[in-house]
Amino acid sequence: MTSHGDGRAFAFLVNPSSGGGAAPDAVVPVARLLREAGAVVDVTYSPGPQAMTRLVDEAVARGDVVVSVGGDGMLSSLAGLVAGRDATLAMVPAGRGNDFARMLGLPDDPAALARVLLEGEVRRVDLLAVSGLGAQRRMVAGSIYAGVDARAAAIADRATWLPRSMQYPYAALRALAAYRPGRYRVAVDGIPHEYAAATVVVANSAYYGKGMQIAPPASIEDGVLDVIVIEAASRLALMRSLPKVYDGRHVALPEVTVLTGKRVELSGTLRGSAGGPIPVGGDGEPLGLLPASLADPAVVEVVPGALSVIC
């Protein structure tokens, strides 16, 4: 990475719709502090998917640190691009969840965050590579989830009329109230398992859903995936266990299974005579529908040390 003067140079890419429109306001104080410290700061608002690749290429050619300003979805959309160019990523968390920023221990205070961007260490962290969901192979930073939590994420996206702090809890309860369990086939490093479950989460990071500690043992630097299976239970039992997910106590429940490995194959359908597809999400974004066939599953693999990130 080249530098301007003695400091880092930054290319901020801002998703203005993140956090219900909070991202543009989050940029201003951090960018000002960086400029006052002598850093060169370039800010681009509303980069669409087509423009994102070009903007990252231009930033990398200049030797800039690429800064994701938004939520976990924005981060994931940039992580693969930055990793593929062996460049460095930083974050100004400004989304609803900010779960990967939580995993990195990033501060909320603009002054403290600017200090991290200027002086923080560059760490190499793992990413997830996902294929078999109808689109091309893509990278995700935090987790992939299939089932009731993917429905909850979709509900949270529409719950913009609620205060940000209430959107995920509301969405989780709404999704649980209408959930149907699925029949899942989960192969971890080639070892097959079958479950009747509410959800299956393949986690790189410990957190999702705005601070839910879904995978307490997860590390973003161990080259291992943590697979959390929450087996089918009554709606009421699932609702009662929801508070336990915030501090990770749910993994002690008998209906929760934790597996670890480097490659996970997933397929399944909703239970019942009608069957039906199971939705899949990743870092707050819909990724498609889980393949029904074990012969053609979705595949999630860990990519160790894929991304350089300042934290």
CSV table of C-alpha atoms in Angstrom, one decimal:
chain,number,residue,atom,x,y,z
A,1,MET,CA,0.0,0.0,0.0
A,2,THR,CA,1.4,3.4,-1.0
A,3,SER,CA,0.8,6.3,1.3
A,4,HIS,CA,0.3,10.0,1.1
A,5,GLY,CA,2.7,11.8,3.5
A,6,ASP,CA,3.2,9.6,6.5
A,7,GLY,CA,-0.4,8.4,6.7
A,8,ARG,CA,-2.9,6.1,5.0
A,9,ALA,CA,-5.1,7.2,2.1
A,10,PHE,CA,-8.7,6.1,2.1
A,11,ALA,CA,-11.5,5.5,-0.5
A,12,PHE,CA,-14.8,5.6,1.3
A,13,LEU,CA,-17.6,3.7,-0.5
A,14,VAL,CA,-20.9,4.7,1.1
A,15,ASN,CA,-24.3,2.9,0.9
A,16,PRO,CA,-26.6,5.8,1.6
A,17,SER,CA,-29.6,3.5,2.4
A,18,SER,CA,-27.8,1.6,5.1
A,19,GLY,CA,-29.2,1.9,8.6
A,20,GLY,CA,-32.3,3.6,7.3
A,21,GLY,CA,-30.1,6.4,5.8
A,22,ALA,CA,-27.6,6.7,8.7
A,23,ALA,CA,-24.5,6.0,6.6
A,24,PRO,CA,-24.0,9.5,5.0
A,25,ASP,CA,-24.1,11.1,8.5
A,26,ALA,CA,-21.7,8.5,9.8
A,27,VAL,CA,-19.1,9.5,7.2
A,28,VAL,CA,-18.8,13.2,7.9
A,29,PRO,CA,-17.1,13.2,11.3
A,30,VAL,CA,-14.8,10.3,10.6
A,31,ALA,CA,-13.7,11.8,7.2
A,32,ARG,CA,-13.1,15.2,8.8
A,33,LEU,CA,-10.9,13.8,11.5
A,34,LEU,CA,-8.9,11.8,9.0
A,35,ARG,CA,-8.3,14.8,6.8
A,36,GLU,CA,-7.3,16.9,9.9
A,37,ALA,CA,-4.8,14.2,10.7
A,38,GLY,CA,-3.3,14.6,7.2
A,39,ALA,CA,-4.9,11.6,5.4
A,40,VAL,CA,-6.2,11.8,1.9
A,41,VAL,CA,-9.9,10.9,1.9
A,42,ASP,CA,-12.0,10.2,-1.2
A,43,VAL,CA,-15.8,9.7,-0.6
A,44,THR,CA,-18.2,8.1,-3.2
A,45,TYR,CA,-21.9,7.8,-2.4
A,46,SER,CA,-24.4,5.2,-3.7
A,47,PRO,CA,-22.0,2.9,-5.6
A,48,GLY,CA,-24.2,0.4,-7.5
A,49,PRO,CA,-23.0,-3.2,-8.0
A,50,GLN,CA,-21.7,-2.4,-11.5
A,51,ALA,CA,-19.7,0.7,-10.3
A,52,MET,CA,-18.3,-1.1,-7.2
A,53,THR,CA,-15.7,-3.1,-9.1
A,54,ARG,CA,-14.4,-0.1,-11.0
A,55,LEU,CA,-14.3,2.0,-7.8
A,56,VAL,CA,-12.3,-0.7,-5.9
A,57,ASP,CA,-9.9,-1.1,-8.9
A,58,GLU,CA,-9.3,2.6,-8.9
A,59,ALA,CA,-8.8,2.8,-5.1
A,60,VAL,CA,-6.4,-0.2,-5.2
A,61,ALA,CA,-4.4,1.4,-8.1
A,62,ARG,CA,-4.0,4.5,-6.0
A,63,GLY,CA,-2.9,2.5,-3.0
A,64,ASP,CA,-5.9,3.5,-0.9
A,65,VAL,CA,-7.5,1.6,1.9
A,66,VAL,CA,-11.1,0.7,0.8
A,67,VAL,CA,-13.5,1.8,3.5
A,68,SER,CA,-17.0,0.1,3.6
A,69,VAL,CA,-19.5,2.6,5.0
A,70,GLY,CA,-22.8,0.8,5.7
A,71,GLY,CA,-23.9,-2.5,7.1
A,72,ASP,CA,-22.9,-6.1,6.9
A,73,GLY,CA,-24.4,-6.5,3.4
A,74,MET,CA,-22.2,-3.6,2.1
A,75,LEU,CA,-19.2,-5.1,3.8
A,76,SER,CA,-19.8,-8.5,2.2
A,77,SER,CA,-20.2,-6.9,-1.3
A,78,LEU,CA,-16.8,-5.3,-0.9
A,79,ALA,CA,-14.9,-8.0,0.9
A,80,GLY,CA,-14.6,-10.4,-2.0
A,81,LEU,CA,-13.5,-7.6,-4.4
A,82,VAL,CA,-10.9,-6.3,-1.9
A,83,ALA,CA,-9.6,-9.8,-1.1
A,84,GLY,CA,-9.3,-10.7,-4.7
A,85,ARG,CA,-7.0,-7.7,-5.3
A,86,ASP,CA,-5.0,-8.4,-2.2
A,87,ALA,CA,-5.8,-4.9,-0.9
A,88,THR,CA,-6.8,-3.6,2.5
A,89,LEU,CA,-10.4,-3.0,3.8
A,90,ALA,CA,-11.6,-0.9,6.7
A,91,MET,CA,-15.1,-0.2,8.0
A,92,VAL,CA,-17.3,2.6,9.2
A,93,PRO,CA,-20.2,0.6,10.6
A,94,ALA,CA,-23.5,2.4,9.8
A,95,GLY,CA,-26.0,-0.4,9.1
A,96,ARG,CA,-28.8,-2.0,11.2
A,97,GLY,CA,-26.7,-4.9,12.5
A,98,ASN,CA,-23.0,-4.1,12.2
A,99,ASP,CA,-22.3,-7.6,13.4
A,100,PHE,CA,-18.9,-8.0,11.6
A,101,ALA,CA,-17.7,-4.7,13.1
A,102,ARG,CA,-18.8,-6.1,16.5
A,103,MET,CA,-16.7,-9.2,15.9
A,104,LEU,CA,-13.7,-7.0,15.1
A,105,GLY,CA,-14.3,-4.9,18.2
A,106,LEU,CA,-14.6,-1.6,16.3
A,107,PRO,CA,-15.7,1.4,18.4
A,108,ASP,CA,-18.9,3.5,17.7
A,109,ASP,CA,-17.3,6.8,18.6
A,110,PRO,CA,-16.2,8.7,15.5
A,111,ALA,CA,-12.9,9.9,17.1
A,112,ALA,CA,-12.0,6.4,18.3
A,113,LEU,CA,-12.9,5.0,14.9
A,114,ALA,CA,-10.8,7.5,13.0
A,115,ARG,CA,-7.9,6.6,15.3
A,116,VAL,CA,-8.4,2.9,14.4
A,117,LEU,CA,-8.4,3.7,10.7
A,118,LEU,CA,-5.2,5.8,11.1
A,119,GLU,CA,-3.3,3.6,13.5
A,120,GLY,CA,-5.0,0.2,13.7
A,121,GLU,CA,-3.3,-3.0,12.8
A,122,VAL,CA,-3.9,-4.9,9.6
A,123,ARG,CA,-5.2,-8.4,10.4
A,124,ARG,CA,-5.9,-11.2,7.9
A,125,VAL,CA,-9.3,-12.7,8.5
A,126,ASP,CA,-11.2,-15.6,7.0
A,127,LEU,CA,-14.1,-15.2,4.6
A,128,LEU,CA,-16.8,-17.7,3.4
A,129,ALA,CA,-17.1,-18.7,-0.3
A,130,VAL,CA,-20.7,-19.7,-1.3
A,131,SER,CA,-21.7,-21.5,-4.4
A,132,GLY,CA,-24.7,-23.5,-5.7
A,133,LEU,CA,-27.4,-20.9,-5.0
A,134,GLY,CA,-28.1,-20.1,-8.6
A,135,ALA,CA,-25.7,-17.2,-8.8
A,136,GLN,CA,-21.9,-17.2,-9.3
A,137,ARG,CA,-19.6,-18.0,-6.4
A,138,ARG,CA,-19.6,-15.2,-3.9
A,139,MET,CA,-17.8,-14.2,-0.7
A,140,VAL,CA,-19.5,-13.5,2.6
A,141,ALA,CA,-17.9,-12.2,5.7
A,142,GLY,CA,-20.1,-13.2,8.6
A,143,SER,CA,-22.5,-16.1,8.1
A,144,ILE,CA,-24.8,-18.0,5.8
A,145,TYR,CA,-28.2,-19.1,7.2
A,146,ALA,CA,-31.0,-21.2,5.8
A,147,GLY,CA,-34.5,-21.2,7.4
A,148,VAL,CA,-36.4,-19.1,9.8
A,149,ASP,CA,-33.6,-16.5,10.2
A,150,ALA,CA,-33.5,-15.9,6.5
A,151,ARG,CA,-37.3,-15.1,6.7
A,152,ALA,CA,-36.6,-12.8,9.7
A,153,ALA,CA,-33.9,-10.9,7.8
A,154,ALA,CA,-36.4,-10.3,5.0
A,155,ILE,CA,-39.0,-9.0,7.5
A,156,ALA,CA,-36.4,-6.8,9.1
A,157,ASP,CA,-35.7,-5.2,5.7
A,158,ARG,CA,-39.3,-4.1,5.5
A,159,ALA,CA,-39.6,-3.0,9.1
A,160,THR,CA,-38.2,0.5,8.4
A,161,TRP,CA,-41.2,2.1,10.3
A,162,LEU,CA,-39.8,0.7,13.6
A,163,PRO,CA,-36.8,2.2,15.5
A,164,ARG,CA,-33.6,0.5,14.4
A,165,SER,CA,-33.2,-1.2,17.8
A,166,MET,CA,-36.5,-2.9,17.5
A,167,GLN,CA,-36.4,-4.1,13.9
A,168,TYR,CA,-34.5,-7.4,14.4
A,169,PRO,CA,-36.4,-8.5,17.6
A,170,TYR,CA,-39.7,-7.8,15.9
A,171,ALA,CA,-38.6,-9.6,12.7
A,172,ALA,CA,-37.5,-12.6,14.7
A,173,LEU,CA,-40.8,-13.0,16.5
A,174,ARG,CA,-42.8,-12.5,13.3
A,175,ALA,CA,-40.7,-15.1,11.5
A,176,LEU,CA,-41.1,-17.6,14.4
A,177,ALA,CA,-44.8,-17.1,14.6
A,178,ALA,CA,-45.2,-18.3,11.0
A,179,TYR,CA,-42.4,-20.7,10.7
A,180,ARG,CA,-42.4,-24.2,9.3
A,181,PRO,CA,-39.5,-26.6,10.0
A,182,GLY,CA,-37.4,-28.0,7.2
A,183,ARG,CA,-35.8,-31.2,6.4
A,184,TYR,CA,-32.1,-30.4,6.0
A,185,ARG,CA,-29.2,-32.5,4.7
A,186,VAL,CA,-25.9,-31.1,6.1
A,187,ALA,CA,-22.6,-32.6,5.1
A,188,VAL,CA,-19.6,-31.2,7.0
A,189,ASP,CA,-16.2,-32.2,5.5
A,190,GLY,CA,-18.0,-35.1,3.8
A,191,ILE,CA,-19.7,-36.4,6.8
A,192,PRO,CA,-23.5,-36.4,6.2
A,193,HIS,CA,-26.2,-35.5,8.8
A,194,GLU,CA,-30.0,-35.1,8.5
A,195,TYR,CA,-32.1,-32.8,10.7
A,196,ALA,CA,-35.7,-31.6,11.1
A,197,ALA,CA,-34.7,-28.0,11.9
A,198,ALA,CA,-35.9,-24.4,12.2
A,199,THR,CA,-32.6,-23.1,10.9
A,200,VAL,CA,-29.0,-24.0,9.9
A,201,VAL,CA,-26.3,-21.4,10.3
A,202,VAL,CA,-22.8,-21.7,8.8
A,203,ALA,CA,-20.8,-19.1,10.7
A,204,ASN,CA,-17.4,-17.4,10.3
A,205,SER,CA,-18.3,-14.7,12.8
A,206,ALA,CA,-20.0,-15.2,16.2
A,207,TYR,CA,-22.7,-12.6,15.6
A,208,TYR,CA,-25.6,-12.0,13.4
A,209,GLY,CA,-29.0,-10.3,13.6
A,210,LYS,CA,-27.8,-7.2,15.4
A,211,GLY,CA,-25.8,-8.7,18.2
A,212,MET,CA,-27.2,-12.3,18.5
A,213,GLN,CA,-24.3,-14.5,19.5
A,214,ILE,CA,-25.4,-17.3,17.3
A,215,ALA,CA,-22.0,-19.1,17.2
A,216,PRO,CA,-20.2,-18.3,20.5
A,217,PRO,CA,-17.0,-20.3,19.7
A,218,ALA,CA,-16.6,-18.8,16.2
A,219,SER,CA,-13.3,-17.1,15.3
A,220,ILE,CA,-12.6,-15.2,12.1
A,221,GLU,CA,-9.0,-16.3,12.2
A,222,ASP,CA,-9.1,-20.0,12.8
A,223,GLY,CA,-9.8,-21.3,9.3
A,224,VAL,CA,-12.8,-23.2,10.6
A,225,LEU,CA,-16.6,-22.9,10.1
A,226,ASP,CA,-19.0,-23.3,13.0
A,227,VAL,CA,-22.3,-24.9,11.9
A,228,ILE,CA,-25.2,-24.2,14.3
A,229,VAL,CA,-28.3,-26.4,13.8
A,230,ILE,CA,-31.4,-25.4,15.8
A,231,GLU,CA,-33.7,-28.4,15.5
A,232,ALA,CA,-37.4,-28.2,15.1
A,233,ALA,CA,-39.4,-27.2,18.2
A,234,SER,CA,-42.7,-25.6,18.9
A,235,ARG,CA,-43.1,-21.9,18.0
A,236,LEU,CA,-43.5,-21.1,21.7
A,237,ALA,CA,-40.3,-23.0,22.7
A,238,LEU,CA,-38.3,-21.2,20.0
A,239,MET,CA,-39.7,-17.8,21.1
A,240,ARG,CA,-38.8,-18.6,24.7
A,241,SER,CA,-35.2,-19.5,23.7
A,242,LEU,CA,-34.7,-16.4,21.6
A,243,PRO,CA,-33.2,-14.3,24.4
A,244,LYS,CA,-30.6,-17.0,25.0
A,245,VAL,CA,-29.2,-16.4,21.5
A,246,TYR,CA,-28.1,-12.9,22.5
A,247,ASP,CA,-25.5,-14.2,25.0
A,248,GLY,CA,-24.8,-17.6,23.4
A,249,ARG,CA,-26.6,-19.7,26.0
A,250,HIS,CA,-28.7,-21.4,23.3
A,251,VAL,CA,-25.9,-23.8,22.4
A,252,ALA,CA,-26.5,-25.6,25.7
A,253,LEU,CA,-30.1,-26.4,24.7
A,254,PRO,CA,-30.7,-30.0,23.7
A,255,GLU,CA,-32.2,-29.0,20.4
A,256,VAL,CA,-29.0,-27.1,19.3
A,257,THR,CA,-26.2,-29.0,17.6
A,258,VAL,CA,-22.8,-27.4,16.9
A,259,LEU,CA,-20.5,-28.9,14.2
A,260,THR,CA,-17.2,-27.6,12.9
A,261,GLY,CA,-15.4,-28.1,9.6
A,262,LYS,CA,-14.0,-26.4,6.5
A,263,ARG,CA,-16.6,-27.3,3.9
A,264,VAL,CA,-20.3,-27.5,4.3
A,265,GLU,CA,-22.8,-28.9,1.8
A,266,LEU,CA,-26.5,-27.9,2.4
A,267,SER,CA,-29.8,-29.0,0.8
A,268,GLY,CA,-33.3,-29.4,2.0
A,269,THR,CA,-37.0,-28.5,1.7
A,270,LEU,CA,-39.8,-27.4,4.1
A,271,ARG,CA,-41.6,-30.2,5.8
A,272,GLY,CA,-45.2,-31.0,5.1
A,273,SER,CA,-47.1,-32.4,2.1
A,274,ALA,CA,-46.5,-29.2,0.1
A,275,GLY,CA,-42.8,-29.1,0.8
A,276,GLY,CA,-41.4,-26.0,-0.7
A,277,PRO,CA,-38.1,-24.2,-0.8
A,278,ILE,CA,-36.1,-22.9,2.2
A,279,PRO,CA,-34.8,-19.3,1.9
A,280,VAL,CA,-31.1,-18.6,2.3
A,281,GLY,CA,-29.5,-15.4,3.4
A,282,GLY,CA,-26.0,-14.1,4.1
A,283,ASP,CA,-25.0,-11.0,6.2
A,284,GLY,CA,-28.5,-9.6,6.0
A,285,GLU,CA,-28.9,-10.1,2.2
A,286,PRO,CA,-31.1,-12.7,0.5
A,287,LEU,CA,-29.0,-15.2,-1.4
A,288,GLY,CA,-31.7,-17.4,-2.9
A,289,LEU,CA,-33.3,-20.7,-2.2
A,290,LEU,CA,-31.7,-23.9,-0.8
A,291,PRO,CA,-31.3,-26.6,-3.4
A,292,ALA,CA,-33.7,-29.5,-2.7
A,293,SER,CA,-31.3,-32.1,-4.1
A,294,LEU,CA,-28.5,-33.7,-2.1
A,295,ALA,CA,-26.8,-34.3,-5.5
A,296,ASP,CA,-26.5,-30.6,-6.2
A,297,PRO,CA,-26.2,-28.8,-2.8
A,298,ALA,CA,-25.2,-25.3,-1.9
A,299,VAL,CA,-21.6,-25.3,-0.8
A,300,VAL,CA,-20.0,-23.1,1.8
A,301,GLU,CA,-16.2,-23.2,2.2
A,302,VAL,CA,-13.9,-21.2,4.5
A,303,VAL,CA,-11.2,-19.2,2.8
A,304,PRO,CA,-8.5,-18.8,5.5
A,305,GLY,CA,-6.8,-15.4,5.8
A,306,ALA,CA,-8.6,-14.1,2.6
A,307,LEU,CA,-9.0,-10.5,3.7
A,308,SER,CA,-6.7,-7.9,5.1
A,309,VAL,CA,-8.7,-5.6,7.4
A,310,ILE,CA,-7.8,-2.7,9.7
A,311,CYS,CA,-9.1,-3.1,13.2
